[in-house]
Amino acid sequence: MQIAFWGVRGSFPVCQAQSLRYGGNTPCLEVDAGEAAILIDAGTGIRAAGRALAKRGVREIHLLLSHAHWDHIQGFPYFAPLHQPGTSVRIYSLRRPGTSLRAILADQQRNPFFPVALEELPAQLEFVELEEGQVVAIGDTRVYSRRLNHPSLTGGFRLERQGRSFAYLSDVDLYTKLLLGAGLQTPSAAERQQRLKELLAGACDLAHCADLAVCDTFFRPEDYEPSWGHSRPEDALRLARDTGVGQLVLFHHEPHRSDGELDELLAHYRRQAGGALELIAAAEGLALSL
Ligand SMILES: [Zn+2]
Ligand SMILES: [Zn+2]
């Protein structure tokens, strides 16, 4: 399994001299799938991914969306394959009550926000709304999804193929006492704690013995804001240790974090991991092979 990183930044894209090396585009990953391609999230990184796919003549694309926060869908209207007749793009996300995946993406590019409406795109679009825990097959890749603790309705994914596994856990606050997310709230503190436990168990299921886990590490401990729904590197390390992850990728970097600060952060947590776990900081252009 080949995994390419096209966008690694959280919240909003940045273009500044201090972060050119790790990159400033918002989340998008590509997983090879033979003649087809699997993409995860449609942040601004998907623009360059789309150009590369169009150049390679890929006509079958599967796009997994973790959630609809802007940094995960804002690149979608600029995704070149959507503007190519004869291309099929199948888009997957957890089902959310009260709205559809199609409506969310159509709203983002309706007049006056964008000149081309979703209905006018020449590519063939298909929307797949997943039930939590549902497993889908994309060629010989199996995709698992679970809900994560993050505002709105957010899913994580696990991809498996030929005995190799990869977990994508962005965005999520893993080890918190604060339950986040639409439709989960309840007046009972005991019930909220129970739901948090279930969400963490879901994240652990996705990461269980994964060869590679890509995990939200937006915050440093000193910046941590409990209501935002993001983790710190120590949270990701704890999850990786608890679930037997092989390689951990720090991901969804805070937009103002400079290359130098990310280097320092990585060095610090590599010392903490003590060689038991291979630790990498996601960067645009990084490609990993499992
Ligand atoms: Zn995000
Ligand atoms: Zn988010």
PDB file of C-alpha atoms and ligand atoms in Angstrom:
ATOM      1  CA  MET A   1       0.000   0.000   0.000  1.00  0.00           C
ATOM      2  CA  GLN A   2       1.367   3.412  -1.025  1.00  0.00           C
ATOM      3  CA  ILE A   3       0.256   6.504   0.882  1.00  0.00           C
ATOM      4  CA  ALA A   4       0.980  10.000  -0.441  1.00  0.00           C
ATOM      5  CA  PHE A   5       0.471  13.200   1.527  1.00  0.00           C
ATOM      6  CA  TRP A   6      -0.930  16.139  -0.475  1.00  0.00           C
ATOM      7  CA  GLY A   7      -2.075  18.317   2.440  1.00  0.00           C
ATOM      8  CA  VAL A   8      -1.189  18.080   6.123  1.00  0.00           C
ATOM      9  CA  ARG A   9      -2.215  21.391   7.739  1.00  0.00           C
ATOM     10  CA  GLY A  10      -5.246  21.870  10.010  1.00  0.00           C
ATOM     11  CA  SER A  11      -7.873  24.642  10.150  1.00  0.00           C
ATOM     12  CA  PHE A  12      -6.873  26.761   7.158  1.00  0.00           C
ATOM     13  CA  PRO A  13      -4.236  26.753   4.434  1.00  0.00           C
ATOM     14  CA  VAL A  14      -1.120  28.852   4.895  1.00  0.00           C
ATOM     15  CA  CYS A  15       1.540  30.041   2.511  1.00  0.00           C
ATOM     16  CA  GLN A  16       4.403  31.436   4.516  1.00  0.00           C
ATOM     17  CA  ALA A  17       8.169  31.111   4.279  1.00  0.00           C
ATOM     18  CA  GLN A  18       8.382  29.513   7.737  1.00  0.00           C
ATOM     19  CA  SER A  19       6.226  26.505   6.799  1.00  0.00           C
ATOM     20  CA  LEU A  20       7.111  25.709   3.195  1.00  0.00           C
ATOM     21  CA  ARG A  21       8.982  22.509   4.047  1.00  0.00           C
ATOM     22  CA  TYR A  22       6.089  20.740   5.838  1.00  0.00           C
ATOM     23  CA  GLY A  23       3.592  22.516   3.583  1.00  0.00           C
ATOM     24  CA  GLY A  24       0.549  24.700   4.054  1.00  0.00           C
ATOM     25  CA  ASN A  25      -2.294  22.846   2.310  1.00  0.00           C
ATOM     26  CA  THR A  26      -5.183  21.402   4.303  1.00  0.00           C
ATOM     27  CA  PRO A  27      -5.743  17.607   4.532  1.00  0.00           C
ATOM     28  CA  CYS A  28      -5.653  15.282   1.562  1.00  0.00           C
ATOM     29  CA  LEU A  29      -4.025  11.839   1.329  1.00  0.00           C
ATOM     30  CA  GLU A  30      -3.880   9.441  -1.582  1.00  0.00           C
ATOM     31  CA  VAL A  31      -3.788   5.677  -1.335  1.00  0.00           C
ATOM     32  CA  ASP A  32      -2.938   3.718  -4.467  1.00  0.00           C
ATOM     33  CA  ALA A  33      -5.655   1.414  -5.777  1.00  0.00           C
ATOM     34  CA  GLY A  34      -4.494  -0.061  -9.094  1.00  0.00           C
ATOM     35  CA  GLU A  35      -6.205   1.702 -11.997  1.00  0.00           C
ATOM     36  CA  ALA A  36      -8.309   3.660  -9.506  1.00  0.00           C
ATOM     37  CA  ALA A  37      -7.305   6.010  -6.682  1.00  0.00           C
ATOM     38  CA  ILE A  38      -8.482   6.418  -3.118  1.00  0.00           C
ATOM     39  CA  LEU A  39      -8.280   9.905  -1.620  1.00  0.00           C
ATOM     40  CA  ILE A  40      -8.935  10.832   1.976  1.00  0.00           C
ATOM     41  CA  ASP A  41     -10.319  14.311   2.640  1.00  0.00           C
ATOM     42  CA  ALA A  42     -10.669  17.213   0.252  1.00  0.00           C
ATOM     43  CA  GLY A  43      -8.693  20.042   1.840  1.00  0.00           C
ATOM     44  CA  THR A  44      -6.697  22.306  -0.458  1.00  0.00           C
ATOM     45  CA  GLY A  45      -4.155  19.510  -0.951  1.00  0.00           C
ATOM     46  CA  ILE A  46      -6.677  17.830  -3.268  1.00  0.00           C
ATOM     47  CA  ARG A  47      -6.037  20.474  -5.948  1.00  0.00           C
ATOM     48  CA  ALA A  48      -2.524  19.188  -6.698  1.00  0.00           C
ATOM     49  CA  ALA A  49      -3.674  15.581  -6.189  1.00  0.00           C
ATOM     50  CA  GLY A  50      -6.382  16.106  -8.817  1.00  0.00           C
ATOM     51  CA  ARG A  51      -3.954  17.536 -11.347  1.00  0.00           C
ATOM     52  CA  ALA A  52      -1.656  14.543 -10.842  1.00  0.00           C
ATOM     53  CA  LEU A  53      -4.532  12.052 -11.203  1.00  0.00           C
ATOM     54  CA  ALA A  54      -5.768  13.785 -14.373  1.00  0.00           C
ATOM     55  CA  LYS A  55      -2.253  13.652 -15.821  1.00  0.00           C
ATOM     56  CA  ARG A  56      -2.042   9.919 -15.047  1.00  0.00           C
ATOM     57  CA  GLY A  57      -5.427   9.411 -16.720  1.00  0.00           C
ATOM     58  CA  VAL A  58      -7.092   7.969 -13.590  1.00  0.00           C
ATOM     59  CA  ARG A  59     -10.826   7.769 -14.301  1.00  0.00           C
ATOM     60  CA  GLU A  60     -12.101   6.051 -11.156  1.00  0.00           C
ATOM     61  CA  ILE A  61     -11.708   7.934  -7.888  1.00  0.00           C
ATOM     62  CA  HIS A  62     -12.972   7.096  -4.416  1.00  0.00           C
ATOM     63  CA  LEU A  63     -12.973   9.985  -1.947  1.00  0.00           C
ATOM     64  CA  LEU A  64     -13.399   9.326   1.784  1.00  0.00           C
ATOM     65  CA  LEU A  65     -14.449  12.413   3.748  1.00  0.00           C
ATOM     66  CA  SER A  66     -13.836  12.434   7.497  1.00  0.00           C
ATOM     67  CA  HIS A  67     -16.200  15.345   8.091  1.00  0.00           C
ATOM     68  CA  ALA A  68     -17.472  18.580   6.618  1.00  0.00           C
ATOM     69  CA  HIS A  69     -15.347  21.122   8.470  1.00  0.00           C
ATOM     70  CA  TRP A  70     -14.114  23.505   5.877  1.00  0.00           C
ATOM     71  CA  ASP A  71     -10.465  22.466   5.994  1.00  0.00           C
ATOM     72  CA  HIS A  72     -11.551  18.963   4.877  1.00  0.00           C
ATOM     73  CA  ILE A  73     -13.812  19.955   1.945  1.00  0.00           C
ATOM     74  CA  GLN A  74     -12.638  23.378   0.757  1.00  0.00           C
ATOM     75  CA  GLY A  75     -10.452  21.996  -2.046  1.00  0.00           C
ATOM     76  CA  PHE A  76     -13.305  19.960  -3.540  1.00  0.00           C
ATOM     77  CA  PRO A  77     -14.536  22.554  -6.106  1.00  0.00           C
ATOM     78  CA  TYR A  78     -10.963  22.799  -7.447  1.00  0.00           C
ATOM     79  CA  PHE A  79     -10.527  19.041  -7.905  1.00  0.00           C
ATOM     80  CA  ALA A  80      -9.676  18.711 -11.625  1.00  0.00           C
ATOM     81  CA  PRO A  81     -11.223  15.215 -12.194  1.00  0.00           C
ATOM     82  CA  LEU A  82     -14.668  16.655 -11.353  1.00  0.00           C
ATOM     83  CA  HIS A  83     -14.391  18.810 -14.448  1.00  0.00           C
ATOM     84  CA  GLN A  84     -13.472  15.885 -16.733  1.00  0.00           C
ATOM     85  CA  PRO A  85     -16.230  13.985 -18.562  1.00  0.00           C
ATOM     86  CA  GLY A  86     -15.836  10.224 -18.328  1.00  0.00           C
ATOM     87  CA  THR A  87     -14.471  10.290 -14.758  1.00  0.00           C
ATOM     88  CA  SER A  88     -16.368   8.713 -11.903  1.00  0.00           C
ATOM     89  CA  VAL A  89     -15.944  10.068  -8.371  1.00  0.00           C
ATOM     90  CA  ARG A  90     -17.567   8.149  -5.545  1.00  0.00           C
ATOM     91  CA  ILE A  91     -17.659  10.080  -2.264  1.00  0.00           C
ATOM     92  CA  TYR A  92     -18.063   8.372   1.118  1.00  0.00           C
ATOM     93  CA  SER A  93     -18.764   9.796   4.566  1.00  0.00           C
ATOM     94  CA  LEU A  94     -20.624   8.795   7.718  1.00  0.00           C
ATOM     95  CA  ARG A  95     -24.357   9.413   7.419  1.00  0.00           C
ATOM     96  CA  ARG A  96     -25.504  12.497   9.281  1.00  0.00           C
ATOM     97  CA  PRO A  97     -29.085  13.146  10.363  1.00  0.00           C
ATOM     98  CA  GLY A  98     -30.904  16.114   8.814  1.00  0.00           C
ATOM     99  CA  THR A  99     -28.733  16.606   5.736  1.00  0.00           C
ATOM    100  CA  SER A 100     -27.048  14.654   2.981  1.00  0.00           C
ATOM    101  CA  LEU A 101     -23.453  14.474   1.847  1.00  0.00           C
ATOM    102  CA  ARG A 102     -24.531  15.725  -1.581  1.00  0.00           C
ATOM    103  CA  ALA A 103     -26.290  18.755  -0.026  1.00  0.00           C
ATOM    104  CA  ILE A 104     -23.207  19.680   2.014  1.00  0.00           C
ATOM    105  CA  LEU A 105     -20.940  19.691  -1.040  1.00  0.00           C
ATOM    106  CA  ALA A 106     -23.579  21.358  -3.248  1.00  0.00           C
ATOM    107  CA  ASP A 107     -24.047  24.156  -0.676  1.00  0.00           C
ATOM    108  CA  GLN A 108     -20.338  24.865  -0.612  1.00  0.00           C
ATOM    109  CA  GLN A 109     -20.282  25.698  -4.313  1.00  0.00           C
ATOM    110  CA  ARG A 110     -23.720  27.109  -4.986  1.00  0.00           C
ATOM    111  CA  ASN A 111     -24.143  30.601  -6.401  1.00  0.00           C
ATOM    112  CA  PRO A 112     -22.751  33.123  -5.304  1.00  0.00           C
ATOM    113  CA  PHE A 113     -19.876  31.164  -3.689  1.00  0.00           C
ATOM    114  CA  PHE A 114     -18.562  29.405  -6.806  1.00  0.00           C
ATOM    115  CA  PRO A 115     -19.272  29.771 -10.527  1.00  0.00           C
ATOM    116  CA  VAL A 116     -19.937  26.058 -11.230  1.00  0.00           C
ATOM    117  CA  ALA A 117     -22.724  24.271  -9.340  1.00  0.00           C
ATOM    118  CA  LEU A 118     -22.268  20.655  -8.252  1.00  0.00           C
ATOM    119  CA  GLU A 119     -25.045  19.578 -10.672  1.00  0.00           C
ATOM    120  CA  GLU A 120     -23.138  21.109 -13.589  1.00  0.00           C
ATOM    121  CA  LEU A 121     -19.943  19.105 -13.051  1.00  0.00           C
ATOM    122  CA  PRO A 122     -19.260  16.784 -15.997  1.00  0.00           C
ATOM    123  CA  ALA A 123     -17.845  13.931 -13.878  1.00  0.00           C
ATOM    124  CA  GLN A 124     -20.187  11.202 -12.721  1.00  0.00           C
ATOM    125  CA  LEU A 125     -20.696  11.693  -8.968  1.00  0.00           C
ATOM    126  CA  GLU A 126     -21.983   9.122  -6.544  1.00  0.00           C
ATOM    127  CA  PHE A 127     -22.521   9.573  -2.811  1.00  0.00           C
ATOM    128  CA  VAL A 128     -22.209   6.789  -0.273  1.00  0.00           C
ATOM    129  CA  GLU A 129     -23.455   7.546   3.230  1.00  0.00           C
ATOM    130  CA  LEU A 130     -21.910   5.050   5.620  1.00  0.00           C
ATOM    131  CA  GLU A 131     -23.425   3.616   8.754  1.00  0.00           C
ATOM    132  CA  GLU A 132     -20.944   3.525  11.610  1.00  0.00           C
ATOM    133  CA  GLY A 133     -18.985   0.290  11.533  1.00  0.00           C
ATOM    134  CA  GLN A 134     -20.003  -0.452   7.942  1.00  0.00           C
ATOM    135  CA  VAL A 135     -17.227  -2.016   5.891  1.00  0.00           C
ATOM    136  CA  VAL A 136     -16.906  -1.198   2.200  1.00  0.00           C
ATOM    137  CA  ALA A 137     -14.680  -2.781  -0.409  1.00  0.00           C
ATOM    138  CA  ILE A 138     -12.867  -0.616  -2.945  1.00  0.00           C
ATOM    139  CA  GLY A 139     -11.211  -3.151  -5.232  1.00  0.00           C
ATOM    140  CA  ASP A 140      -9.133  -5.290  -2.877  1.00  0.00           C
ATOM    141  CA  THR A 141      -9.029  -2.597  -0.176  1.00  0.00           C
ATOM    142  CA  ARG A 142     -11.396  -2.893   2.759  1.00  0.00           C
ATOM    143  CA  VAL A 143     -12.434   0.388   4.386  1.00  0.00           C
ATOM    144  CA  TYR A 144     -13.728   0.551   7.960  1.00  0.00           C
ATOM    145  CA  SER A 145     -15.186   3.690   9.522  1.00  0.00           C
ATOM    146  CA  ARG A 146     -15.915   4.766  13.085  1.00  0.00           C
ATOM    147  CA  ARG A 147     -17.126   7.975  14.649  1.00  0.00           C
ATOM    148  CA  LEU A 148     -14.560  10.135  16.497  1.00  0.00           C
ATOM    149  CA  ASN A 149     -14.779  12.667  19.351  1.00  0.00           C
ATOM    150  CA  HIS A 150     -14.792  15.981  17.495  1.00  0.00           C
ATOM    151  CA  PRO A 151     -17.401  18.742  16.947  1.00  0.00           C
ATOM    152  CA  SER A 152     -20.034  18.112  14.263  1.00  0.00           C
ATOM    153  CA  LEU A 153     -20.026  14.527  12.958  1.00  0.00           C
ATOM    154  CA  THR A 154     -16.581  13.161  12.262  1.00  0.00           C
ATOM    155  CA  GLY A 155     -15.367   9.760  11.156  1.00  0.00           C
ATOM    156  CA  GLY A 156     -12.018   8.016  11.121  1.00  0.00           C
ATOM    157  CA  PHE A 157     -11.030   5.308   8.640  1.00  0.00           C
ATOM    158  CA  ARG A 158      -9.012   2.130   8.522  1.00  0.00           C
ATOM    159  CA  LEU A 159      -7.860   0.712   5.208  1.00  0.00           C
ATOM    160  CA  GLU A 160      -6.699  -2.883   4.880  1.00  0.00           C
ATOM    161  CA  ARG A 161      -5.178  -4.667   1.918  1.00  0.00           C
ATOM    162  CA  GLN A 162      -3.131  -7.838   1.604  1.00  0.00           C
ATOM    163  CA  GLY A 163      -2.388  -7.974   5.318  1.00  0.00           C
ATOM    164  CA  ARG A 164      -1.317  -4.319   5.573  1.00  0.00           C
ATOM    165  CA  SER A 165      -3.341  -1.726   7.480  1.00  0.00           C
ATOM    166  CA  PHE A 166      -3.487   2.021   7.731  1.00  0.00           C
ATOM    167  CA  ALA A 167      -5.567   4.162  10.132  1.00  0.00           C
ATOM    168  CA  TYR A 168      -6.604   7.768   9.519  1.00  0.00           C
ATOM    169  CA  LEU A 169      -7.613   9.615  12.692  1.00  0.00           C
ATOM    170  CA  SER A 170      -8.068  13.309  11.928  1.00  0.00           C
ATOM    171  CA  ASP A 171      -9.743  15.268  13.597  1.00  0.00           C
ATOM    172  CA  VAL A 172     -10.143  13.890  17.117  1.00  0.00           C
ATOM    173  CA  ASP A 173      -9.588  14.623  20.790  1.00  0.00           C
ATOM    174  CA  LEU A 174      -8.741  11.130  21.983  1.00  0.00           C
ATOM    175  CA  TYR A 175      -8.270  11.344  25.753  1.00  0.00           C
ATOM    176  CA  THR A 176     -10.577  14.045  27.059  1.00  0.00           C
ATOM    177  CA  LYS A 177     -13.432  14.295  29.534  1.00  0.00           C
ATOM    178  CA  LEU A 178     -15.352  16.571  27.161  1.00  0.00           C
ATOM    179  CA  LEU A 179     -17.799  14.897  24.807  1.00  0.00           C
ATOM    180  CA  LEU A 180     -18.019  16.705  21.470  1.00  0.00           C
ATOM    181  CA  GLY A 181     -20.127  16.084  18.420  1.00  0.00           C
ATOM    182  CA  ALA A 182     -23.668  16.562  17.173  1.00  0.00           C
ATOM    183  CA  GLY A 183     -26.373  14.276  18.503  1.00  0.00           C
ATOM    184  CA  LEU A 184     -24.245  12.783  21.303  1.00  0.00           C
ATOM    185  CA  GLN A 185     -25.035  15.204  24.107  1.00  0.00           C
ATOM    186  CA  THR A 186     -27.091  14.103  27.094  1.00  0.00           C
ATOM    187  CA  PRO A 187     -27.754  15.728  30.495  1.00  0.00           C
ATOM    188  CA  SER A 188     -26.350  12.671  32.281  1.00  0.00           C
ATOM    189  CA  ALA A 189     -22.629  12.971  33.093  1.00  0.00           C
ATOM    190  CA  ALA A 190     -22.375   9.176  33.411  1.00  0.00           C
ATOM    191  CA  GLU A 191     -23.863   8.707  29.942  1.00  0.00           C
ATOM    192  CA  ARG A 192     -21.521  11.290  28.463  1.00  0.00           C
ATOM    193  CA  GLN A 193     -18.535   9.453  29.955  1.00  0.00           C
ATOM    194  CA  GLN A 194     -19.888   6.185  28.572  1.00  0.00           C
ATOM    195  CA  ARG A 195     -20.171   7.728  25.081  1.00  0.00           C
ATOM    196  CA  LEU A 196     -16.621   9.049  25.340  1.00  0.00           C
ATOM    197  CA  LYS A 197     -15.454   5.547  26.208  1.00  0.00           C
ATOM    198  CA  GLU A 198     -17.254   4.146  23.173  1.00  0.00           C
ATOM    199  CA  LEU A 199     -15.739   6.771  20.869  1.00  0.00           C
ATOM    200  CA  LEU A 200     -12.258   5.998  22.184  1.00  0.00           C
ATOM    201  CA  ALA A 201     -12.912   2.288  21.725  1.00  0.00           C
ATOM    202  CA  GLY A 202     -13.846   3.036  18.096  1.00  0.00           C
ATOM    203  CA  ALA A 203     -10.609   4.966  17.558  1.00  0.00           C
ATOM    204  CA  CYS A 204      -8.677   2.067  19.119  1.00  0.00           C
ATOM    205  CA  ASP A 205     -10.433  -0.399  16.796  1.00  0.00           C
ATOM    206  CA  LEU A 206      -9.328   1.626  13.787  1.00  0.00           C
ATOM    207  CA  ALA A 207      -5.730   1.835  15.041  1.00  0.00           C
ATOM    208  CA  HIS A 208      -5.476  -1.752  16.346  1.00  0.00           C
ATOM    209  CA  CYS A 209      -2.076  -3.129  15.269  1.00  0.00           C
ATOM    210  CA  ALA A 210      -2.092  -0.810  12.243  1.00  0.00           C
ATOM    211  CA  ASP A 211       1.162  -0.733  10.297  1.00  0.00           C
ATOM    212  CA  LEU A 212       0.667   3.017  10.046  1.00  0.00           C
ATOM    213  CA  ALA A 213      -1.575   5.493  11.868  1.00  0.00           C
ATOM    214  CA  VAL A 214      -2.016   9.110  10.830  1.00  0.00           C
ATOM    215  CA  CYS A 215      -3.230  11.035  13.854  1.00  0.00           C
ATOM    216  CA  ASP A 216      -4.400  14.560  14.654  1.00  0.00           C
ATOM    217  CA  THR A 217      -1.696  16.276  16.755  1.00  0.00           C
ATOM    218  CA  PHE A 218      -2.837  19.865  16.277  1.00  0.00           C
ATOM    219  CA  PHE A 219      -1.992  21.033  19.797  1.00  0.00           C
ATOM    220  CA  ARG A 220       1.166  21.206  21.834  1.00  0.00           C
ATOM    221  CA  PRO A 221       0.374  20.596  25.504  1.00  0.00           C
ATOM    222  CA  GLU A 222       0.775  24.307  26.301  1.00  0.00           C
ATOM    223  CA  ASP A 223      -1.754  25.372  23.617  1.00  0.00           C
ATOM    224  CA  TYR A 224      -4.393  22.723  24.320  1.00  0.00           C
ATOM    225  CA  GLU A 225      -8.042  23.918  24.084  1.00  0.00           C
ATOM    226  CA  PRO A 226     -10.465  21.199  25.229  1.00  0.00           C
ATOM    227  CA  SER A 227     -13.454  22.486  23.245  1.00  0.00           C
ATOM    228  CA  TRP A 228     -11.743  22.323  19.842  1.00  0.00           C
ATOM    229  CA  GLY A 229     -11.635  18.547  19.550  1.00  0.00           C
ATOM    230  CA  HIS A 230      -7.966  18.049  18.717  1.00  0.00           C
ATOM    231  CA  SER A 231      -5.226  15.922  20.253  1.00  0.00           C
ATOM    232  CA  ARG A 232      -1.615  16.455  21.325  1.00  0.00           C
ATOM    233  CA  PRO A 233       1.338  14.293  20.309  1.00  0.00           C
ATOM    234  CA  GLU A 234       1.299  12.536  23.694  1.00  0.00           C
ATOM    235  CA  ASP A 235      -2.305  11.476  23.044  1.00  0.00           C
ATOM    236  CA  ALA A 236      -1.349  10.011  19.677  1.00  0.00           C
ATOM    237  CA  LEU A 237       1.660   8.242  21.242  1.00  0.00           C
ATOM    238  CA  ARG A 238      -0.560   6.790  23.958  1.00  0.00           C
ATOM    239  CA  LEU A 239      -3.043   5.506  21.396  1.00  0.00           C
ATOM    240  CA  ALA A 240      -0.233   4.056  19.285  1.00  0.00           C
ATOM    241  CA  ARG A 241       1.283   2.292  22.312  1.00  0.00           C
ATOM    242  CA  ASP A 242      -2.078   1.021  23.569  1.00  0.00           C
ATOM    243  CA  THR A 243      -3.063  -0.388  20.188  1.00  0.00           C
ATOM    244  CA  GLY A 244       0.280  -1.675  18.871  1.00  0.00           C
ATOM    245  CA  VAL A 245       0.706   0.754  15.951  1.00  0.00           C
ATOM    246  CA  GLY A 246       3.942   0.292  13.973  1.00  0.00           C
ATOM    247  CA  GLN A 247       4.487   3.769  12.537  1.00  0.00           C
ATOM    248  CA  LEU A 248       2.821   6.948  13.776  1.00  0.00           C
ATOM    249  CA  VAL A 249       2.445  10.078  11.665  1.00  0.00           C
ATOM    250  CA  LEU A 250       1.823  13.427  13.392  1.00  0.00           C
ATOM    251  CA  PHE A 251      -0.786  15.194  11.258  1.00  0.00           C
ATOM    252  CA  HIS A 252      -3.162  18.170  10.947  1.00  0.00           C
ATOM    253  CA  HIS A 253      -0.489  20.626  12.042  1.00  0.00           C
ATOM    254  CA  GLU A 254      -1.514  23.897  13.654  1.00  0.00           C
ATOM    255  CA  PRO A 255      -1.394  26.516  10.858  1.00  0.00           C
ATOM    256  CA  HIS A 256       1.122  28.805  12.532  1.00  0.00           C
ATOM    257  CA  ARG A 257       3.528  26.012  13.512  1.00  0.00           C
ATOM    258  CA  SER A 258       6.797  26.709  11.701  1.00  0.00           C
ATOM    259  CA  ASP A 259       9.054  24.094  10.112  1.00  0.00           C
ATOM    260  CA  GLY A 260      11.584  24.664  12.916  1.00  0.00           C
ATOM    261  CA  GLU A 261       8.924  24.164  15.599  1.00  0.00           C
ATOM    262  CA  LEU A 262       7.712  20.985  13.919  1.00  0.00           C
ATOM    263  CA  ASP A 263      11.302  19.680  13.747  1.00  0.00           C
ATOM    264  CA  GLU A 264      11.694  20.357  17.476  1.00  0.00           C
ATOM    265  CA  LEU A 265       8.346  18.783  18.300  1.00  0.00           C
ATOM    266  CA  LEU A 266       9.234  15.670  16.320  1.00  0.00           C
ATOM    267  CA  ALA A 267      12.674  15.367  17.958  1.00  0.00           C
ATOM    268  CA  HIS A 268      11.144  15.769  21.432  1.00  0.00           C
ATOM    269  CA  TYR A 269       8.495  13.095  20.905  1.00  0.00           C
ATOM    270  CA  ARG A 270      10.930  10.738  19.190  1.00  0.00           C
ATOM    271  CA  ARG A 271      12.985  10.830  22.399  1.00  0.00           C
ATOM    272  CA  GLN A 272       9.815  10.185  24.380  1.00  0.00           C
ATOM    273  CA  ALA A 273       8.836   7.267  22.130  1.00  0.00           C
ATOM    274  CA  GLY A 274      12.285   5.841  22.817  1.00  0.00           C
ATOM    275  CA  GLY A 275      12.645   3.903  19.589  1.00  0.00           C
ATOM    276  CA  ALA A 276       9.706   1.618  20.393  1.00  0.00           C
ATOM    277  CA  LEU A 277       7.659   3.326  17.713  1.00  0.00           C
ATOM    278  CA  GLU A 278       8.629   4.938  14.446  1.00  0.00           C
ATOM    279  CA  LEU A 279       7.480   8.564  14.540  1.00  0.00           C
ATOM    280  CA  ILE A 280       7.130  10.813  11.480  1.00  0.00           C
ATOM    281  CA  ALA A 281       5.725  14.318  11.005  1.00  0.00           C
ATOM    282  CA  ALA A 282       3.489  14.548   7.947  1.00  0.00           C
ATOM    283  CA  ALA A 283       4.778  16.778   5.169  1.00  0.00           C
ATOM    284  CA  GLU A 284       3.453  17.585   1.729  1.00  0.00           C
ATOM    285  CA  GLY A 285       5.147  15.328  -0.786  1.00  0.00           C
ATOM    286  CA  LEU A 286       5.837  12.572   1.771  1.00  0.00           C
ATOM    287  CA  ALA A 287       5.107   9.108   0.361  1.00  0.00           C
ATOM    288  CA  LEU A 288       5.099   5.996   2.531  1.00  0.00           C
ATOM    289  CA  SER A 289       5.043   2.401   1.452  1.00  0.00           C
ATOM    290  CA  LEU A 290       3.553  -0.352   3.616  1.00  0.00           C
TER     291      LEU A 290
HETATM  292 ZN    ZN B   1      -9.497  19.749  10.488  1.00  0.00          ZN
HETATM  293 ZN    ZN B   2     -12.648  19.368  12.215  1.00  0.00          ZN
END
